[in-house]
Every structure is written in structure tokens, then in C-alpha cells.
Coordinates of C-alpha atoms in Angstrom, one line a residue:
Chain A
X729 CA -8.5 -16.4 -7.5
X730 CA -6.0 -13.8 -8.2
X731 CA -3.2 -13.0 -6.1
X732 CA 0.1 -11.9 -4.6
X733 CA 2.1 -14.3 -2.7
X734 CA 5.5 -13.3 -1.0
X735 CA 6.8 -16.2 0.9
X736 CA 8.9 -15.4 3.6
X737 CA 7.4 -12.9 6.2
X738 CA 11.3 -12.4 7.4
X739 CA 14.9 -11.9 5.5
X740 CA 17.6 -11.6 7.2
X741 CA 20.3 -10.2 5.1
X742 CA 24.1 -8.5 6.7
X743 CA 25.3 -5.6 5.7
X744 CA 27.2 -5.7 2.0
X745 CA 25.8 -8.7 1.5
X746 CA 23.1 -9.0 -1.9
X747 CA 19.4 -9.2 -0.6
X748 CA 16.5 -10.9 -2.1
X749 CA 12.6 -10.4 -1.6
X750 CA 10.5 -13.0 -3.0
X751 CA 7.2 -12.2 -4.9
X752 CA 5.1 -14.6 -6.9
X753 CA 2.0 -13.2 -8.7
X754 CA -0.8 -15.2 -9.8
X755 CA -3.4 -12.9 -12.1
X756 CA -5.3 -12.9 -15.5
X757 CA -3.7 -11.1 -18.2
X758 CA -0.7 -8.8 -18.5
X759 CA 0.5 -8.2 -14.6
X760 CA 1.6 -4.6 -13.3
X761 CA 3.8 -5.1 -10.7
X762 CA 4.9 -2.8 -8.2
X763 CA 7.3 -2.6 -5.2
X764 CA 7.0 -0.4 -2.2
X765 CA 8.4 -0.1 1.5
X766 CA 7.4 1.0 4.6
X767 CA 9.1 2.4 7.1
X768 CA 7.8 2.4 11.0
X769 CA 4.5 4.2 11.4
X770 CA 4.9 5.4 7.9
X771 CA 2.7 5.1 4.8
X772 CA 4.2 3.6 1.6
X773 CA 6.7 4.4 -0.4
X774 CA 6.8 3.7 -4.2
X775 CA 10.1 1.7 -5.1
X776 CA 9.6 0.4 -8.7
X777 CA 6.8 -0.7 -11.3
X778 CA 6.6 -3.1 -14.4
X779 CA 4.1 -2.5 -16.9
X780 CA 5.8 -3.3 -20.2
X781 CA 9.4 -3.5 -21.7
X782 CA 12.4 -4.5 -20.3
X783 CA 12.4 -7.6 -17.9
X784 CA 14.8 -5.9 -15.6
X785 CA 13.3 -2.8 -13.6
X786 CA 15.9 -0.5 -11.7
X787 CA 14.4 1.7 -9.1
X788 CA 15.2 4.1 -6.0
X789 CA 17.6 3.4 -3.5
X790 CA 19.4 1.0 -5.8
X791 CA 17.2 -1.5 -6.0
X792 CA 15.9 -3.4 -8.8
X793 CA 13.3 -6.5 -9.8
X794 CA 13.2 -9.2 -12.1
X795 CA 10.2 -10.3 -14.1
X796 CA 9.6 -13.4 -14.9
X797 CA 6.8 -14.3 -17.3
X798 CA 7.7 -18.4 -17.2
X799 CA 8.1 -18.1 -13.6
X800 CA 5.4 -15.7 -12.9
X801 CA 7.8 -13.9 -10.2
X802 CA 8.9 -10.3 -9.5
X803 CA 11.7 -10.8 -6.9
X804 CA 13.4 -7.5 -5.4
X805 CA 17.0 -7.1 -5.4
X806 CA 19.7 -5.2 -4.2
X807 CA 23.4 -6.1 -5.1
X808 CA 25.1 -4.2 -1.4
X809 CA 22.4 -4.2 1.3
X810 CA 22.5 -1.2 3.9
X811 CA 21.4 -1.3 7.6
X812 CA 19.0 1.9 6.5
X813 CA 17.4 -0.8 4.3
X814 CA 15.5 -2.4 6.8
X815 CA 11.8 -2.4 6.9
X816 CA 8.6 -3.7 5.4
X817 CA 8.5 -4.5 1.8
X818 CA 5.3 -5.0 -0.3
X819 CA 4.6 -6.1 -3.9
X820 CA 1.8 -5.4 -5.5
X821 CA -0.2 -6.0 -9.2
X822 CA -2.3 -3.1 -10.4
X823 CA -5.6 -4.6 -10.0
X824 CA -5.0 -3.6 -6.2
X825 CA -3.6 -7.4 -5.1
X826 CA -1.2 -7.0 -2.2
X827 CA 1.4 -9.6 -1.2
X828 CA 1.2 -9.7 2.6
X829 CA 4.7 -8.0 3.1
X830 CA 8.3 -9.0 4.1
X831 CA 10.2 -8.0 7.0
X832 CA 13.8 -7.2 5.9
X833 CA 16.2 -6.9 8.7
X834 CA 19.9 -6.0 7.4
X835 CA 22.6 -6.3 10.4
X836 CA 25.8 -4.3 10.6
Chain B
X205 CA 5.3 20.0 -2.5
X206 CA 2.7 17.8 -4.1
X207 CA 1.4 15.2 -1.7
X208 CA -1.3 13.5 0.1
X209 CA -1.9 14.7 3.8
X210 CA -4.2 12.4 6.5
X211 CA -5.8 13.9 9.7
X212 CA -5.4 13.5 12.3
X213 CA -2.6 11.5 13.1
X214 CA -3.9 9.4 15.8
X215 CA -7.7 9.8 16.9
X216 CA -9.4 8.1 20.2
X217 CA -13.0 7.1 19.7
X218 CA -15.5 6.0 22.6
X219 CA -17.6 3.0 22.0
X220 CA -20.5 3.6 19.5
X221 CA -19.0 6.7 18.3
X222 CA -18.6 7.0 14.6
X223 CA -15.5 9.1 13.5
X224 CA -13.8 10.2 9.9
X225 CA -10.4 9.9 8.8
X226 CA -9.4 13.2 6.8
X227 CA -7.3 12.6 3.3
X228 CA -6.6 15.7 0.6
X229 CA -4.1 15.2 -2.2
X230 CA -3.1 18.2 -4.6
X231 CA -1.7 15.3 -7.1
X232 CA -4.5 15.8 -9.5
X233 CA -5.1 12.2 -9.2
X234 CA -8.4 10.3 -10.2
X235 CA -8.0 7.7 -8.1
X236 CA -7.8 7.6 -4.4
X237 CA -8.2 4.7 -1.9
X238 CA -8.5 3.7 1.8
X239 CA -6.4 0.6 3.2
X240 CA -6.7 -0.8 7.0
X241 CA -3.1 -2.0 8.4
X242 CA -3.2 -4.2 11.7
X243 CA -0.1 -4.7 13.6
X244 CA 1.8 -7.2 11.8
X245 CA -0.3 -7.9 8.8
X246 CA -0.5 -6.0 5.2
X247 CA -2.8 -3.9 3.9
X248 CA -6.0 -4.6 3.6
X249 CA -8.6 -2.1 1.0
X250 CA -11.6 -0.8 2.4
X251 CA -13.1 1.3 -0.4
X252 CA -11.5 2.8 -3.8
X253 CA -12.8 6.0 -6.0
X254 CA -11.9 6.0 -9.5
X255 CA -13.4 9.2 -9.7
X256 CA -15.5 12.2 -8.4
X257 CA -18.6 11.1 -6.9
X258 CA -18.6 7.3 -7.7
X259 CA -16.7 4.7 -5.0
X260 CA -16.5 0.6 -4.7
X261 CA -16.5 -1.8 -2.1
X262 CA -12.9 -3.2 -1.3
X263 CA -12.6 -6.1 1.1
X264 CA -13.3 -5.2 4.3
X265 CA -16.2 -2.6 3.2
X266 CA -18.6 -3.3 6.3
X267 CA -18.6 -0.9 8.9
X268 CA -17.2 1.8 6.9
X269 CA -18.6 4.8 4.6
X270 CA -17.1 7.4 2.2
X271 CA -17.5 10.1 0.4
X272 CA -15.9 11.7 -3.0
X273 CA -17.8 15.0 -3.5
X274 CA -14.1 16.4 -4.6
X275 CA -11.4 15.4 -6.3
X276 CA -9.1 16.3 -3.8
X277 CA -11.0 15.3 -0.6
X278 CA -11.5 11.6 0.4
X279 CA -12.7 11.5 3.6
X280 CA -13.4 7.4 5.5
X281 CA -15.9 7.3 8.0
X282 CA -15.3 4.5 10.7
X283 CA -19.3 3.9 11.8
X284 CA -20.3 2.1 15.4
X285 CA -21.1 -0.9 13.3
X286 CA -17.3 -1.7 12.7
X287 CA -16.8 -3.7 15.9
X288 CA -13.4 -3.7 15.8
X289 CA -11.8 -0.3 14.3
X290 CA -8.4 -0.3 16.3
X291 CA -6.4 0.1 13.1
X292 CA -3.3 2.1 11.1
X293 CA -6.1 3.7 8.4
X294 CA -4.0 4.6 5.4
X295 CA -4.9 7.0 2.3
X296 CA -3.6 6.9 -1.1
X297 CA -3.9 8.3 -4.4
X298 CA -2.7 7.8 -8.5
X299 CA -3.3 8.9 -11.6
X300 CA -5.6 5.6 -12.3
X301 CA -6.5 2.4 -11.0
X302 CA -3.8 -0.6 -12.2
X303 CA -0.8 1.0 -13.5
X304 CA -0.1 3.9 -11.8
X305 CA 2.0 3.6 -8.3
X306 CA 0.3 5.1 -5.9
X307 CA 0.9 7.5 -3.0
X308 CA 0.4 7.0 0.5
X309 CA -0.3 9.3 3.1
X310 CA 1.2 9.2 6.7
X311 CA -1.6 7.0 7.8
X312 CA -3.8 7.8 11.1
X313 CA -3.7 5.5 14.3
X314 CA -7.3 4.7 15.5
X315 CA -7.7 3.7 18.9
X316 CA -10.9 2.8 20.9
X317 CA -11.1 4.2 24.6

């Protein structure tokens, strides 16, 4: 079956410090991947894709994603994590998978 | 502004009432969809239009209805049968299905009274 695995529902991450969220994809064919995040009470919010091209996808709000075709990851990453960062964090592949989301909490 | 508005924002329904979820987008998108969000948990697609006057079953189909009669207009109809519609209903829309991002309305907050 296809599917979208991120395996921590929690990171904790302080402020300045680099955060990491963890996405694993498992589908037939060429994956698109996308990031979004949600905000309290909020719908979602587009972040970054990958369709084609370069490996290394740079988004809004400074962050950016890694793919990994050996690996079959898309991890999100951000080099100086803000408190305003916190919130729910999806990834997604095109064929309407979703990961079941990751809590980021960043802590002055 | 182009967007994608839901209505209302939160909605009460009695017991063996059916009620409908309101979504318009002035995107020009094909594609719109209907996701169900429970406290905690991720997104979950109820049904997905590709286009004007055609729809498919997501996941979690049972219970629910839709119509696409209009590009813009993708309105979810939560019926009695759905035994347990106490949900954050969520709209979106892109250009296509697969490689498009898509855009998400506000979301409305169904409660049952």
C-alpha cells in the first residue's frame, strides 16, 4: 500500500537551534512531495513541493527539504528555528497520501 | 485576493439533521477536495472533484454527499447517516490532482447538539 509515514508525532526544537521534521514516503512511481503547516484552527498552508529537479527544495519562511530517492525521505529543515515556528507540520505525495502530522514545539 | 472561502465557520446540528459545509474558490482551479480533521489526528479525504460535475469517493466517503455543478462551488453535505460528524471539515482546491499544492480554506467546526 502506498503511503506517508512521519515518525515522530512531537519535536521539540529551542529557539536558534536547526530543526528537523521527518517524512518517509512509500509510493509507485516518481513521488510529488509537498510540505504544509497548520496553524491553530487554521487550514493549511503550502510550504514547499518536489516534483522534478534539484534534490534540495527551499521554500517560505526559510525552510527547506531534502529528497532522497535511495532513502525514499523528504525531511523538513530549517537552519535557525523561531518560537513563531511552532505548529502542525504535514507532508504529503500528490496522489493525496497524507503523513499523519508533526507537532513542532520551538521554546525561547 | 484570490482564495478559497468556507461557511460557516462553526455550525451546530441536532441529531438526524443533515447539514452542508459551503466552499467557493475564485482560483480557477479544477480540482477541489473535502478533508475531515479530528482533534489530534491528520487529515482524513472525504470526497475529491477533478472537475465540473464528476466527484470520487475518498476514504471516509460514508455518510457524506457532494455536489460540483460549478467550478467554483463545492459544497459537502454531512447526512444523518454519518454517526459521528463532530469534526474540523476542511476545503481545498489546485490546479490538478498530484502536483499541484493545494489551498485550504479556514475550515468549519461541526458540532452536534
Amino acid at each position: 500500500a502506498q503511503s506517508v509515514a512521519q515518525p515522530e508525532d512531537q519535536v521539540n526544537v529551542a529557539e536558534g537551534n536547526p530543526l528537523t521534521v521527518k517524512c518517509t514516503y512509500s509510493v509507485s512511481g516518481n513521488p510529488y512531495l509537498f510540505w504544509y503547516v497548520q496553524y491553530p484552527n487554521r487550514g493549511l498552508q503550502f510550504l514547499l513541493k518536489y516534483i522534478t529537479g534539484d534534490n534540495l527544495v527551499k521554500g517560505s519562511y526559510g525552510f527547506e527539504a531534502e529528497f532522497n530517492k535511495s532513502q525514499t525521505s523528504f525531511h523538513l529543515k530549517k537552519p535557525s528555528a523561531l518560537v513563531s515556528d511552532s505548529a502542525l507540520y504535514f507532508c504529503v505525495e500528490g496522489k493525496l497520501i497524507f503523513g499523519q502530522g508533526t507537532e513542532l514545539s520551538v521554546k525561547p | 485576493d484570490g482564495g478559497i472561502t468556507q461557511s460557516p465557520k462553526y455550525l451546530f446540528r441536532k441529531e438526524g439533521q443533515n447539514v452542508t459545509l459551503s466552499c467557493e474558490q475564485n482560483l480557477n482551479h479544477d480540482a477541489m477536495y473535502w478533508y475531515r480533521q479530528d482533534p489530534g489526528q491528520g487529515l482524513r479525504l472525504i470526497y475529491y472533484s477533478q472537475i465540473v460535475n464528476d466527484f470520487q469517493k475518498g476514504d471516509i466517503a460514508e455518510g457524506y454527499s457532494v455536489s460540483r455543478e460549478k467550478k467554483e462551488s463545492f459544497p459537502l453535505t454531512v447526512t444523518s447517516a454519518q454517526k459521528n460528524p463532530t469534526a474540523f471539515y476542511l476545503c481545498a482546491s489546485s490546479m490538478t490532482v498530484s502536483n499541484q499544492p493545494q489551498h485550504f480554506g479556514d475550515g468549519t467546526r461541526l458540532s452536534i447538539l
